[in-house]
Coordinates of C-alpha atoms and ligand atoms in Angstrom, one line a residue:
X895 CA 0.0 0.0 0.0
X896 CA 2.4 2.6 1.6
X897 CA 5.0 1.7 -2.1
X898 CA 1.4 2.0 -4.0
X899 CA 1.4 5.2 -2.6
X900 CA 4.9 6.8 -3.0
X901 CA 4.9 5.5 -7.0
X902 CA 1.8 7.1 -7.6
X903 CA 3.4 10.3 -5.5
X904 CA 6.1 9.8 -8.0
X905 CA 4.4 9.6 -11.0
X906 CA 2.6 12.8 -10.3
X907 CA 5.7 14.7 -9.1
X908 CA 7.4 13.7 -12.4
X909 CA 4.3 14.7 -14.2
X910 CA 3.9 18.0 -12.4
X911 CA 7.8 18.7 -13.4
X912 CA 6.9 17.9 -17.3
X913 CA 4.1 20.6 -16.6
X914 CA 6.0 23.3 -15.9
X915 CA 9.2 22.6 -18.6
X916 CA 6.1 22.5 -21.0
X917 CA 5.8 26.1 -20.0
X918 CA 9.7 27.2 -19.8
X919 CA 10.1 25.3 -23.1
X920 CA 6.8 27.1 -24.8
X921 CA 8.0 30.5 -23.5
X922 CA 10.8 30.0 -25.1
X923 CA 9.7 29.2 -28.0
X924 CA 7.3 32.3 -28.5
X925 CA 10.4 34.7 -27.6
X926 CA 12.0 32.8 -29.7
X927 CA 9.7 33.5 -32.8
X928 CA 8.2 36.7 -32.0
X929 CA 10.2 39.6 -30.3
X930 CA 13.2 37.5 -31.2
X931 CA 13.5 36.4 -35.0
X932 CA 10.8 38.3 -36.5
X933 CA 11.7 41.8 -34.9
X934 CA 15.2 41.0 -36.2
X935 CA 14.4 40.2 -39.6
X936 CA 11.8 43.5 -39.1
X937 CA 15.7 45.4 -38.3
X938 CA 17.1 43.7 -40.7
X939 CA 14.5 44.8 -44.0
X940 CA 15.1 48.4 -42.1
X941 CA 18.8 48.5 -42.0
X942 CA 19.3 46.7 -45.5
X943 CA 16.5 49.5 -46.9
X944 CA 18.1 52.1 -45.5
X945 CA 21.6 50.5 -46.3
X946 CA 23.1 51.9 -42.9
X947 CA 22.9 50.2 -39.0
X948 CA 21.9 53.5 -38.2
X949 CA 18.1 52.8 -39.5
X950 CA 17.1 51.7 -36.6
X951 CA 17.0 52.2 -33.1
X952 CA 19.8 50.9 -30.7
X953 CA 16.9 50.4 -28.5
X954 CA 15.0 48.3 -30.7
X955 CA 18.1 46.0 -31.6
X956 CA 19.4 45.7 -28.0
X957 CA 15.1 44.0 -27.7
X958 CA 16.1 41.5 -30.0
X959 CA 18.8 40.3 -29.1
X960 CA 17.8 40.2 -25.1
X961 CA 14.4 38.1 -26.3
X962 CA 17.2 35.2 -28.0
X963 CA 19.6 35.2 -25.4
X964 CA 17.5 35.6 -22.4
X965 CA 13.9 34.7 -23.6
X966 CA 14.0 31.9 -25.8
X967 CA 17.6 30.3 -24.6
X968 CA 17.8 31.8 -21.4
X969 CA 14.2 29.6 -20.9
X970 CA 14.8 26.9 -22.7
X971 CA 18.1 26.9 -20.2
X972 CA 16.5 27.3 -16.6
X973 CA 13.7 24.8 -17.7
X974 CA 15.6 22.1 -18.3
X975 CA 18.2 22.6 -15.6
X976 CA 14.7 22.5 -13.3
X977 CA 13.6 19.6 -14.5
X978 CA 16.9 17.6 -14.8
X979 CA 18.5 18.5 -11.4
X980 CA 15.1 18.1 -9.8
X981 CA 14.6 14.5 -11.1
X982 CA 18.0 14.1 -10.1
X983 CA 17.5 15.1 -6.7
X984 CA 14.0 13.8 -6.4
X985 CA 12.7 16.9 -4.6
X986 CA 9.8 17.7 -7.4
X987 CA 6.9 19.2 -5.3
X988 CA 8.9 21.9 -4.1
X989 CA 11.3 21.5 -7.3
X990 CA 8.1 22.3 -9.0
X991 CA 6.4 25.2 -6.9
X992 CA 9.9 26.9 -7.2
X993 CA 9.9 26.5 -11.3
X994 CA 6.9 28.0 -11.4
X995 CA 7.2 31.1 -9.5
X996 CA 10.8 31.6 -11.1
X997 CA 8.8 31.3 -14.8
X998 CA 6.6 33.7 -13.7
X999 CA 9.3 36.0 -12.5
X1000 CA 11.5 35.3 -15.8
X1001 CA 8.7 35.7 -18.0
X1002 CA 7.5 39.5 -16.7
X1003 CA 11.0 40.6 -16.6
X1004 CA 12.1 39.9 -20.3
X1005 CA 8.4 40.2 -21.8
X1006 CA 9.1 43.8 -20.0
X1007 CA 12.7 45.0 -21.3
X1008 CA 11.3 43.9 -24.3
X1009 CA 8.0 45.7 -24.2
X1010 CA 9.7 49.1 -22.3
X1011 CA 12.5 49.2 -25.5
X1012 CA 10.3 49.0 -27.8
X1013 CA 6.9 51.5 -26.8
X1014 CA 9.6 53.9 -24.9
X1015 CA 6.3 53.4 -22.1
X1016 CA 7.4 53.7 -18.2
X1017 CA 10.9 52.5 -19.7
X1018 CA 12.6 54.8 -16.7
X1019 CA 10.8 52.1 -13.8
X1020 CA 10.2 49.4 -16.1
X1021 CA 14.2 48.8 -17.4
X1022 CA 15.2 48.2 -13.8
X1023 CA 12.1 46.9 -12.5
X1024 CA 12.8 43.8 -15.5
X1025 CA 16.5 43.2 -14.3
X1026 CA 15.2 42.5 -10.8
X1027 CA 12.7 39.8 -12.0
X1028 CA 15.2 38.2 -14.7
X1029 CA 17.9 38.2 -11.6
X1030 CA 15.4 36.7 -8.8
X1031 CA 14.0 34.3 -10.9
X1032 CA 17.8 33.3 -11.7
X1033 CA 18.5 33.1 -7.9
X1034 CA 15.5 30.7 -7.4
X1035 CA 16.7 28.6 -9.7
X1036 CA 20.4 28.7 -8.4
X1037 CA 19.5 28.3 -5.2
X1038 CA 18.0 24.8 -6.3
X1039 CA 21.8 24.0 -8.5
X1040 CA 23.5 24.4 -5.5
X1041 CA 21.3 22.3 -3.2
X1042 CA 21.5 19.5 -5.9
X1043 CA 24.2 17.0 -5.0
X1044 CA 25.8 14.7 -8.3
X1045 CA 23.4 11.6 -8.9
X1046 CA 25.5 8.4 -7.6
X1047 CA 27.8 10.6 -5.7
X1048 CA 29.2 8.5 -2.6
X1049 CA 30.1 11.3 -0.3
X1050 CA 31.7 14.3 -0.9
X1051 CA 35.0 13.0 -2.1
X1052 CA 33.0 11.9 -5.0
X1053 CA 34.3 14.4 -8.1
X1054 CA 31.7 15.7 -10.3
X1055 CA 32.0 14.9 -14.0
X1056 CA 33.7 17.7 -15.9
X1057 CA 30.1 17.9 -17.7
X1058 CA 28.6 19.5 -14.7
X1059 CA 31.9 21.7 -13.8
X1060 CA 30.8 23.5 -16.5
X1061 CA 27.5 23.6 -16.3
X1062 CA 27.7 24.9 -13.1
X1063 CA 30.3 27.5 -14.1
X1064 CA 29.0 28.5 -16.7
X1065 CA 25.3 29.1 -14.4
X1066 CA 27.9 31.6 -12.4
X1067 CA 28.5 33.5 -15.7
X1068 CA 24.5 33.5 -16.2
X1069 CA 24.7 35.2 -12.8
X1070 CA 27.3 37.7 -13.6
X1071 CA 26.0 38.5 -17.0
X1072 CA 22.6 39.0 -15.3
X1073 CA 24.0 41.4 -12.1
X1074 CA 25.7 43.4 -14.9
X1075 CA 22.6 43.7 -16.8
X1076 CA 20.5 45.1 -14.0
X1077 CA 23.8 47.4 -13.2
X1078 CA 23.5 48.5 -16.9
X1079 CA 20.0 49.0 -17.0
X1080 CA 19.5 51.0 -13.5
X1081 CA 22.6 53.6 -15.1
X1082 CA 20.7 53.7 -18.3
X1083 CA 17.6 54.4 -16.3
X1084 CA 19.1 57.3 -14.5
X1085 CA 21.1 59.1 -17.2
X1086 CA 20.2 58.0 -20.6
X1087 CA 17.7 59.7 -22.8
X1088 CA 16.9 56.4 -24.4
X1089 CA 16.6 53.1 -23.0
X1090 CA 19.4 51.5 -25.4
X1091 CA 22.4 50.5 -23.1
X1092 CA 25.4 52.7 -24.5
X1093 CA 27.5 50.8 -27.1
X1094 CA 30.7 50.4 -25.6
X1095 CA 29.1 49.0 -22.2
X1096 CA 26.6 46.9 -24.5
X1097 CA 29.5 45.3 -26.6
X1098 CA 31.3 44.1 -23.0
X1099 CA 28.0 43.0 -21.9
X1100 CA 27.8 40.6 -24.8
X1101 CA 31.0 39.7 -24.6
X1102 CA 30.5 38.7 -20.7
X1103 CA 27.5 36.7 -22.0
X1104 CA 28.7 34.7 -25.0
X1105 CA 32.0 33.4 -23.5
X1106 CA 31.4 33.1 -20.1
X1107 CA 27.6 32.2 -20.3
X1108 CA 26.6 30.4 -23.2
X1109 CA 29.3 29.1 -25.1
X1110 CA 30.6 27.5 -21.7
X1111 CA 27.3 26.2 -21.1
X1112 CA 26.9 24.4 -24.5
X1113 CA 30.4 22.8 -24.3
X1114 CA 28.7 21.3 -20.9
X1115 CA 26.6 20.1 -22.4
X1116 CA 28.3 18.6 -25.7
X1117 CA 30.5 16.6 -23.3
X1118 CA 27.4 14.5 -21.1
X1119 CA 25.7 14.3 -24.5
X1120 CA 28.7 13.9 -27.8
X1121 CA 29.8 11.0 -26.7
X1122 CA 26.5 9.7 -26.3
X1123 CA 24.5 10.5 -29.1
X1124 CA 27.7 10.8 -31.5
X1125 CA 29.6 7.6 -30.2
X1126 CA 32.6 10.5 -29.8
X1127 CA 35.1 9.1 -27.4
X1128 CA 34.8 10.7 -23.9
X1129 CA 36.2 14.1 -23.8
X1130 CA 39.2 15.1 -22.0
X1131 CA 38.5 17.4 -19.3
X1132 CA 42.1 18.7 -19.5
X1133 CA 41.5 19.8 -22.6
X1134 CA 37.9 21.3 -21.4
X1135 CA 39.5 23.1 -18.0
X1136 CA 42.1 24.8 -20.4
X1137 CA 39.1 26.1 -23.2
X1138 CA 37.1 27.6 -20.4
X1139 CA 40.3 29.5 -19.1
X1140 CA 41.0 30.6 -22.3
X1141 CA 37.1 31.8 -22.2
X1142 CA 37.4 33.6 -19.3
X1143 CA 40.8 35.4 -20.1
X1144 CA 39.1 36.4 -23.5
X1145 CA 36.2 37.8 -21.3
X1146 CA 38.7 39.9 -19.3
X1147 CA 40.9 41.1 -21.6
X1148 CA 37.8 42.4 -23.3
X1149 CA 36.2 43.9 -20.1
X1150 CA 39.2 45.1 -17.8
X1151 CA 41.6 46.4 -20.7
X1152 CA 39.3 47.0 -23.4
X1153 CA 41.9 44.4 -25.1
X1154 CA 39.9 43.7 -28.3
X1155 CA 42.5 41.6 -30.1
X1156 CA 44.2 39.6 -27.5
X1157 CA 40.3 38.6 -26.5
X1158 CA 39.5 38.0 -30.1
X1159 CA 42.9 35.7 -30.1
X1160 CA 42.1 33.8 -27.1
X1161 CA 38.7 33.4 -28.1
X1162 CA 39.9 31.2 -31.0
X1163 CA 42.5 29.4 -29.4
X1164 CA 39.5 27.8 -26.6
X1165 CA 37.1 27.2 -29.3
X1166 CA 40.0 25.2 -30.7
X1167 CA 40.8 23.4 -27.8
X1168 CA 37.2 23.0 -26.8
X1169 CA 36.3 21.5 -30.1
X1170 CA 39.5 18.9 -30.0
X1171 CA 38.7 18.2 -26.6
X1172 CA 35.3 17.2 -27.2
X1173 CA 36.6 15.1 -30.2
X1174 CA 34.7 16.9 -32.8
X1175 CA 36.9 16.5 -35.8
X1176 CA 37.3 13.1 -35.2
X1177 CA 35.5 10.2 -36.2
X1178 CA 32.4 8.4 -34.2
X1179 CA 34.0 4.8 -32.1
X1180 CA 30.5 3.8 -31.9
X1181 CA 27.4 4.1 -34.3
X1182 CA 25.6 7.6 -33.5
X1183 CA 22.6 7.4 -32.4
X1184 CA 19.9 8.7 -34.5
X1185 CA 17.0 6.8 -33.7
X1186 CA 13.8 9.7 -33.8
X1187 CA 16.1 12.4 -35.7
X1188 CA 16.9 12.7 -39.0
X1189 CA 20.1 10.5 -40.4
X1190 CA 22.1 14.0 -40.9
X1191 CA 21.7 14.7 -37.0
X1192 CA 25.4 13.5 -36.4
X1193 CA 26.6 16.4 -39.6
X1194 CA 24.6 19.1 -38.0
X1195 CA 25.4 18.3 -34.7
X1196 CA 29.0 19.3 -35.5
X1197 CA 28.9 22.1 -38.0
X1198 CA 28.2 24.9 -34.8
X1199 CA 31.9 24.2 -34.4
X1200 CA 32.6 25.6 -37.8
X1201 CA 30.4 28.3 -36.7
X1202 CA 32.4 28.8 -33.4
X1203 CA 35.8 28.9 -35.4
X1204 CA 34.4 31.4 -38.0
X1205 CA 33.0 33.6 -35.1
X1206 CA 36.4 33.4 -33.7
X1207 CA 38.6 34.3 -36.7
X1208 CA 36.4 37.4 -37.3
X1209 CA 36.6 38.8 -33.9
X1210 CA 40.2 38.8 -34.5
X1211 CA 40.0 40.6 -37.7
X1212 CA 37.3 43.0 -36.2
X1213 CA 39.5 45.1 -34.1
X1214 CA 41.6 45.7 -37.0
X1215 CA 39.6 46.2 -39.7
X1216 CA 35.9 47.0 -38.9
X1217 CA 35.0 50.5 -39.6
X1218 CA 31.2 50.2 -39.9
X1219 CA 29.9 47.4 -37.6
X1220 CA 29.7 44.7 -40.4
X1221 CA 32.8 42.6 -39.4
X1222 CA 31.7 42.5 -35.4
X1223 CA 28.2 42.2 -36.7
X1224 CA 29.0 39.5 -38.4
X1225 CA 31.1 37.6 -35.6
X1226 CA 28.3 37.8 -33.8
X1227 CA 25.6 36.3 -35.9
X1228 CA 28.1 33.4 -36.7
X1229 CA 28.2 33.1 -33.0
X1230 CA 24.3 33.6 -32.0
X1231 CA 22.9 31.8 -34.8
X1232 CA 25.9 29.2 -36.5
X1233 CA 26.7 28.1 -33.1
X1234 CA 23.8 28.8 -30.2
X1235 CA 21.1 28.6 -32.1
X1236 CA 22.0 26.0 -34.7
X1237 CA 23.3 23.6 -31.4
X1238 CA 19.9 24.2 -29.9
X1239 CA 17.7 23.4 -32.9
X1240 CA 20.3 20.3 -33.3
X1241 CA 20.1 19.2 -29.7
X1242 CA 17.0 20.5 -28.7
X1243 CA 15.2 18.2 -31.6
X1244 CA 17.4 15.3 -30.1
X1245 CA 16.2 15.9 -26.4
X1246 CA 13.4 17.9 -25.6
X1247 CA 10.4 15.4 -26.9
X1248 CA 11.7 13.0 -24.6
X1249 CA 12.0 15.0 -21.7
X1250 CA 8.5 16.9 -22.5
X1251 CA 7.0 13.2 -21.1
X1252 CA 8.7 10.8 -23.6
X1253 CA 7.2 11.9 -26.6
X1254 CA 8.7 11.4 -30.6
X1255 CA 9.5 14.1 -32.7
X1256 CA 6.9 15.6 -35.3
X1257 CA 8.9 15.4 -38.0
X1258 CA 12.1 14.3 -39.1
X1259 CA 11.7 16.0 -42.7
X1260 CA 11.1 19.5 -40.3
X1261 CA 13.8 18.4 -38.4
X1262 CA 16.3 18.6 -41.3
X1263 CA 14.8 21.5 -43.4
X1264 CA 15.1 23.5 -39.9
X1265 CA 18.6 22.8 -39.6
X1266 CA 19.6 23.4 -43.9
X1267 CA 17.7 26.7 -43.8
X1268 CA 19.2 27.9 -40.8
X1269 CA 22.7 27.2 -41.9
X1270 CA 22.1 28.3 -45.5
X1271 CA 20.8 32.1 -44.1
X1272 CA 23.8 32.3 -41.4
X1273 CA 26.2 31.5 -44.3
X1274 CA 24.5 34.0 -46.9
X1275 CA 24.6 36.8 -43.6
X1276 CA 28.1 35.9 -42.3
X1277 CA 29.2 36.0 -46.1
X1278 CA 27.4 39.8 -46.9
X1279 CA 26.8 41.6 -43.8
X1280 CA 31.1 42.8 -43.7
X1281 CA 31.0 43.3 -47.3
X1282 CA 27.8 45.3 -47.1
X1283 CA 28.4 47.2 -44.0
X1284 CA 31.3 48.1 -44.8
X1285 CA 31.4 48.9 -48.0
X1286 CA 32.9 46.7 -49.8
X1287 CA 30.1 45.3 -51.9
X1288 CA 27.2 47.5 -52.0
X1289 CA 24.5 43.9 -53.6
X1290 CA 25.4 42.8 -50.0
X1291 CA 22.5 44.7 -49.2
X1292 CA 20.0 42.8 -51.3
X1293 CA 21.4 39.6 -50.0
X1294 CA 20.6 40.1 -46.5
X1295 CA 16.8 40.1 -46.5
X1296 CA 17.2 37.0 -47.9
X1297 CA 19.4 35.4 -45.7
X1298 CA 17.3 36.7 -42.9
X1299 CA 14.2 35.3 -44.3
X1300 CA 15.8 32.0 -44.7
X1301 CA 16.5 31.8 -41.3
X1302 CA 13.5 33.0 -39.8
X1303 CA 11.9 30.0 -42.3
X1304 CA 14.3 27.3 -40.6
X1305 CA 13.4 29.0 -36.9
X1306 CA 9.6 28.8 -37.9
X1307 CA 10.0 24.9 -39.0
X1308 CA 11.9 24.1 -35.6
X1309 CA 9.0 25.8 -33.6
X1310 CA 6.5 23.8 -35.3
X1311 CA 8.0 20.7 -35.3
X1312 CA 8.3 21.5 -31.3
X1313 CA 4.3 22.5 -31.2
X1314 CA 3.1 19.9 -33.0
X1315 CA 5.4 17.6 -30.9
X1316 CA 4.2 18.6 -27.3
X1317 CA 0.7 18.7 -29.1
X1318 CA 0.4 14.9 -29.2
X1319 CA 0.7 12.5 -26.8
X1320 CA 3.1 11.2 -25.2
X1321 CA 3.9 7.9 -27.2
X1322 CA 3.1 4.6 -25.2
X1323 CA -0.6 6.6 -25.1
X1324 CA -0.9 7.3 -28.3
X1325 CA 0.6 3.6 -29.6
X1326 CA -2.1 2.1 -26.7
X1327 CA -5.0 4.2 -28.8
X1328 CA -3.9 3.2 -32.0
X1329 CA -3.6 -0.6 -31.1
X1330 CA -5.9 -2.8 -32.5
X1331 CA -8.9 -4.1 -30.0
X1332 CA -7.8 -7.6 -30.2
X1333 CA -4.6 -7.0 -29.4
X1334 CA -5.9 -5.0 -26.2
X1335 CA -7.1 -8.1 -24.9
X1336 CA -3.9 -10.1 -25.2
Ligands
HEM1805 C1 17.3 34.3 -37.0 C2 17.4 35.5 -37.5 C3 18.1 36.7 -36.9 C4 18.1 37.9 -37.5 C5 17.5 38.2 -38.9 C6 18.8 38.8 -36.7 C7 19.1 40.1 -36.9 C8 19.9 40.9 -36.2 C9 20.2 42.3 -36.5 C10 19.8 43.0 -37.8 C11 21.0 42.7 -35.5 C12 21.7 44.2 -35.4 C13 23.2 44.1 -35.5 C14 23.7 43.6 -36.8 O1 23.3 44.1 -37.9 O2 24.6 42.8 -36.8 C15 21.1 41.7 -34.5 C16 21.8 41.8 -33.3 C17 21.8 40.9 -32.4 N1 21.3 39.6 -32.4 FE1 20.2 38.8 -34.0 N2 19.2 38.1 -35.6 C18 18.8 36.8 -35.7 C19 19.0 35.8 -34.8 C20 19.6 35.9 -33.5 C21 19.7 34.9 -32.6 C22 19.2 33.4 -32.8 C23 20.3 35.4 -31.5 C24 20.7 34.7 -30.2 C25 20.5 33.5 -29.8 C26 20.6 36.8 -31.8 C27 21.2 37.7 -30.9 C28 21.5 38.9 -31.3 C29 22.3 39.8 -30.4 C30 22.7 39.5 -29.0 C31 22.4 41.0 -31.1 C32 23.1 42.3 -30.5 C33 22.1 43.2 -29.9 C34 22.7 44.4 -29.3 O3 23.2 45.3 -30.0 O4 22.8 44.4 -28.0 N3 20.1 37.0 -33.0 N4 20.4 40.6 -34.9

């Protein structure tokens, strides 16, 4: 009776933690498509019509790119880490309650930086009145990281996997990069006439979140899951230690000497290390596993590191060469879209159905026109948005619409492959309704 009882409790705890990563992972996605990829191809027609950055607002730029980072894969980000180290730990009813109030929180305070950059509307109180939600509802959840102890773990002489050293690293660059923020936004707030962050301070704050947030975070990541899903021999956490160093010193050279070039430099040399030491170049020791995804899955889930190594390069020729925006501009988009974006859509096709209460993906066709159409738009932008910018080939200008377009297509094909996923049910119900009577009864 009393085992009756705590499976049941279990069930319902596991079910009430699928519930609310539902509702990080739909958040996300409607960040994702709305303020995020369709204001930024709205920017982008602007700027390319105009043929000058200048077309449009700072302001209405700095919305965009806060909805990716921090609405759709800032979300997609603190949902899963809920749900994973809450399964772990096998606290979910208070696991739970906690999601939910820091989803609320995390919700109101992008949906508002957003809303306040745009309209210009109460954008004085409402700036800093967002960077106190986004940086509560990241305590909430931290507070639940650090309570979580390693799955397995004997005692605490028990090392954590290197995996999980990053992770949890990277989460302390999500913390930094989100004190900053509300620092920058409470200054902008008090003496700005706009509510654009000014663009040196901006640019550092990027920098602070790329390489010490996210691109740590998905090298985390890559080593619990490559080897898994890739066959890719384990990854040396050497090899790991030494790219997240070289992360961090790119962050500082960048933020405490205004260092540009050295930061662009190491920059390159740990997405280098990171990809060898994660075994990217090399090839699978066991079959990949692609069972659910589409047979390319093990190509795409490699090319972000091409992305991360063309991101690189061009924030090394950036500081010397860029006169207009279009090279920095163009290291970043090879960095938000080639290798964030491209390695959620990859991963997040792989993972997310099963987690969202083993279900199958939608589509495997969606899965791979996603991915081509992504790639095929960050290559067209990468390719034209130095040469346009800066003058250098004035048809660039033509190009990028285009290339924005076919990235907003492959964003709109992963979101629906996602809907249509968490739409139906989760698959032992719907193979149980499809089953024939008769074999009901057997
Ligand atoms: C998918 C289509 C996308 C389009 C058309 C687009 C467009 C733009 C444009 C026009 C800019 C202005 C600066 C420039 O010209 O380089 C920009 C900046 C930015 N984008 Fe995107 N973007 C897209 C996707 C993404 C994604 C997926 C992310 C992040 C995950 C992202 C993050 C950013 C950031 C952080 C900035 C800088 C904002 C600032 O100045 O503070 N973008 N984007």
């Amino acid at each position: 009776m009393r085992t009756g009882t705590t499976a049941d409790g279990t069930i319902e705890h596991e079910h009430a933690m699928q519930r609310v990563l539902k509702a990080w992972i739909i958040t996300g996605l409607l960040f994702m498509l709305l303020p995020g990829t369709f204001f930024g191809v709205w920017n982008l027609i602007g700027m390319s019509s105009g043929e000058t950055m200048m077309a449009i607002p700072p302001a209405w730029l700095q919305a965009h790119g806060h909805a990716q980072v921090f609405g759709w894969v800032g979300s997609f980000i603190l949902g899963i880490g809920f749900y994973s180290l809450n399964k772990m730990a096998g606290n979910a009813p208070a696991g739970a309650r906690a999601a939910w109030v820091s989803w609320a929180l995390w919700t109101l305070g992008v949906g508002l930086r957003w809303w306040a950059n745009i309209t210009l509307h109460t954008w004085r109180i409402a700036l800093p009145a967002s960077g106190l939600a986004e940086l509560t509802a990241f305590m909430i959840f931290f507070r639940t990281v650090s309570r979580h102890k390693p799955a397995g773990a004997a005692g605490p002489s028990q090392p954590r996997p290197i995996w999980m050293k990053l992770v949890l690293l990277a989460n302390l660059g999500f913390a930094a990069a989100l004190l900053d923020n509300l620092g920058l936004v409470m200054r902008t707030a008090l003496v700005s006439s706009t509510p654009a962050i000014a663009t040196p301070a901006d640019q550092l704050f990027l920098t602070l979140v790329l390489w010490s947030f996210l691109v740590p975070l998905i090298w985390g990541f890559n080593a619990r899951w490559m080897p898994v899903f890739l066959g890719l021999r384990e990854p040396s956490a050497r090899g790991l230690v030494a790219a997240w160093l070289m992360a961090l010193g790119a962050v500082l050279a960048a933020l405490l000497a205004g260092a540009w070039l050295l930061s662009g430099i190491l920059a390159m040399a740990a997405s280098v290390t990171a990809a060898l030491a994660l075994h990217i170049p090399r090839r699978s020791e066991r079959p990949p596993k692609t069972a659910g995804v589409h047979a390319s899955f093990p190509f795409f889930a490699r090319l972000p590191y091409a992305w991360l190594l063309v991101a690189s390069a061009l924030s090394i020729l950036a500081p010397l060469a860029d006169r207009a925006g279009g090279i920095w501009g163009a290291s970043r988009h090879a960095l938000t879209v080639g290798f964030v974006a491209a390695m959620v859509l990859v991963i997040g096709q792989r993972v997310l159905p099963a987690f969202c209460g083993m279900r199958v993906l939608f589509s495997q066709r969606l899965m791979f026109w996603s991915l081509a159409l992504l790639n095929l738009g960050c290559l067209l932008r990468v390719g034209s948005e130095p040469l346009a910018y800066e003058g250098i080939w004035h048809a660039g200008w033509s190009v990028l619409p285009v290339s924005g377009m076919l990235e907003l297509s492959g964003i709109v094909l992963f979101a629906a492959n996602m809907f249509l996923t968490l739409a139906r049910p989760p698959e032992h119900l719907r193979l149980h309704s499809i089953r024939p009577v008769g074999s009901r009864l057997s």
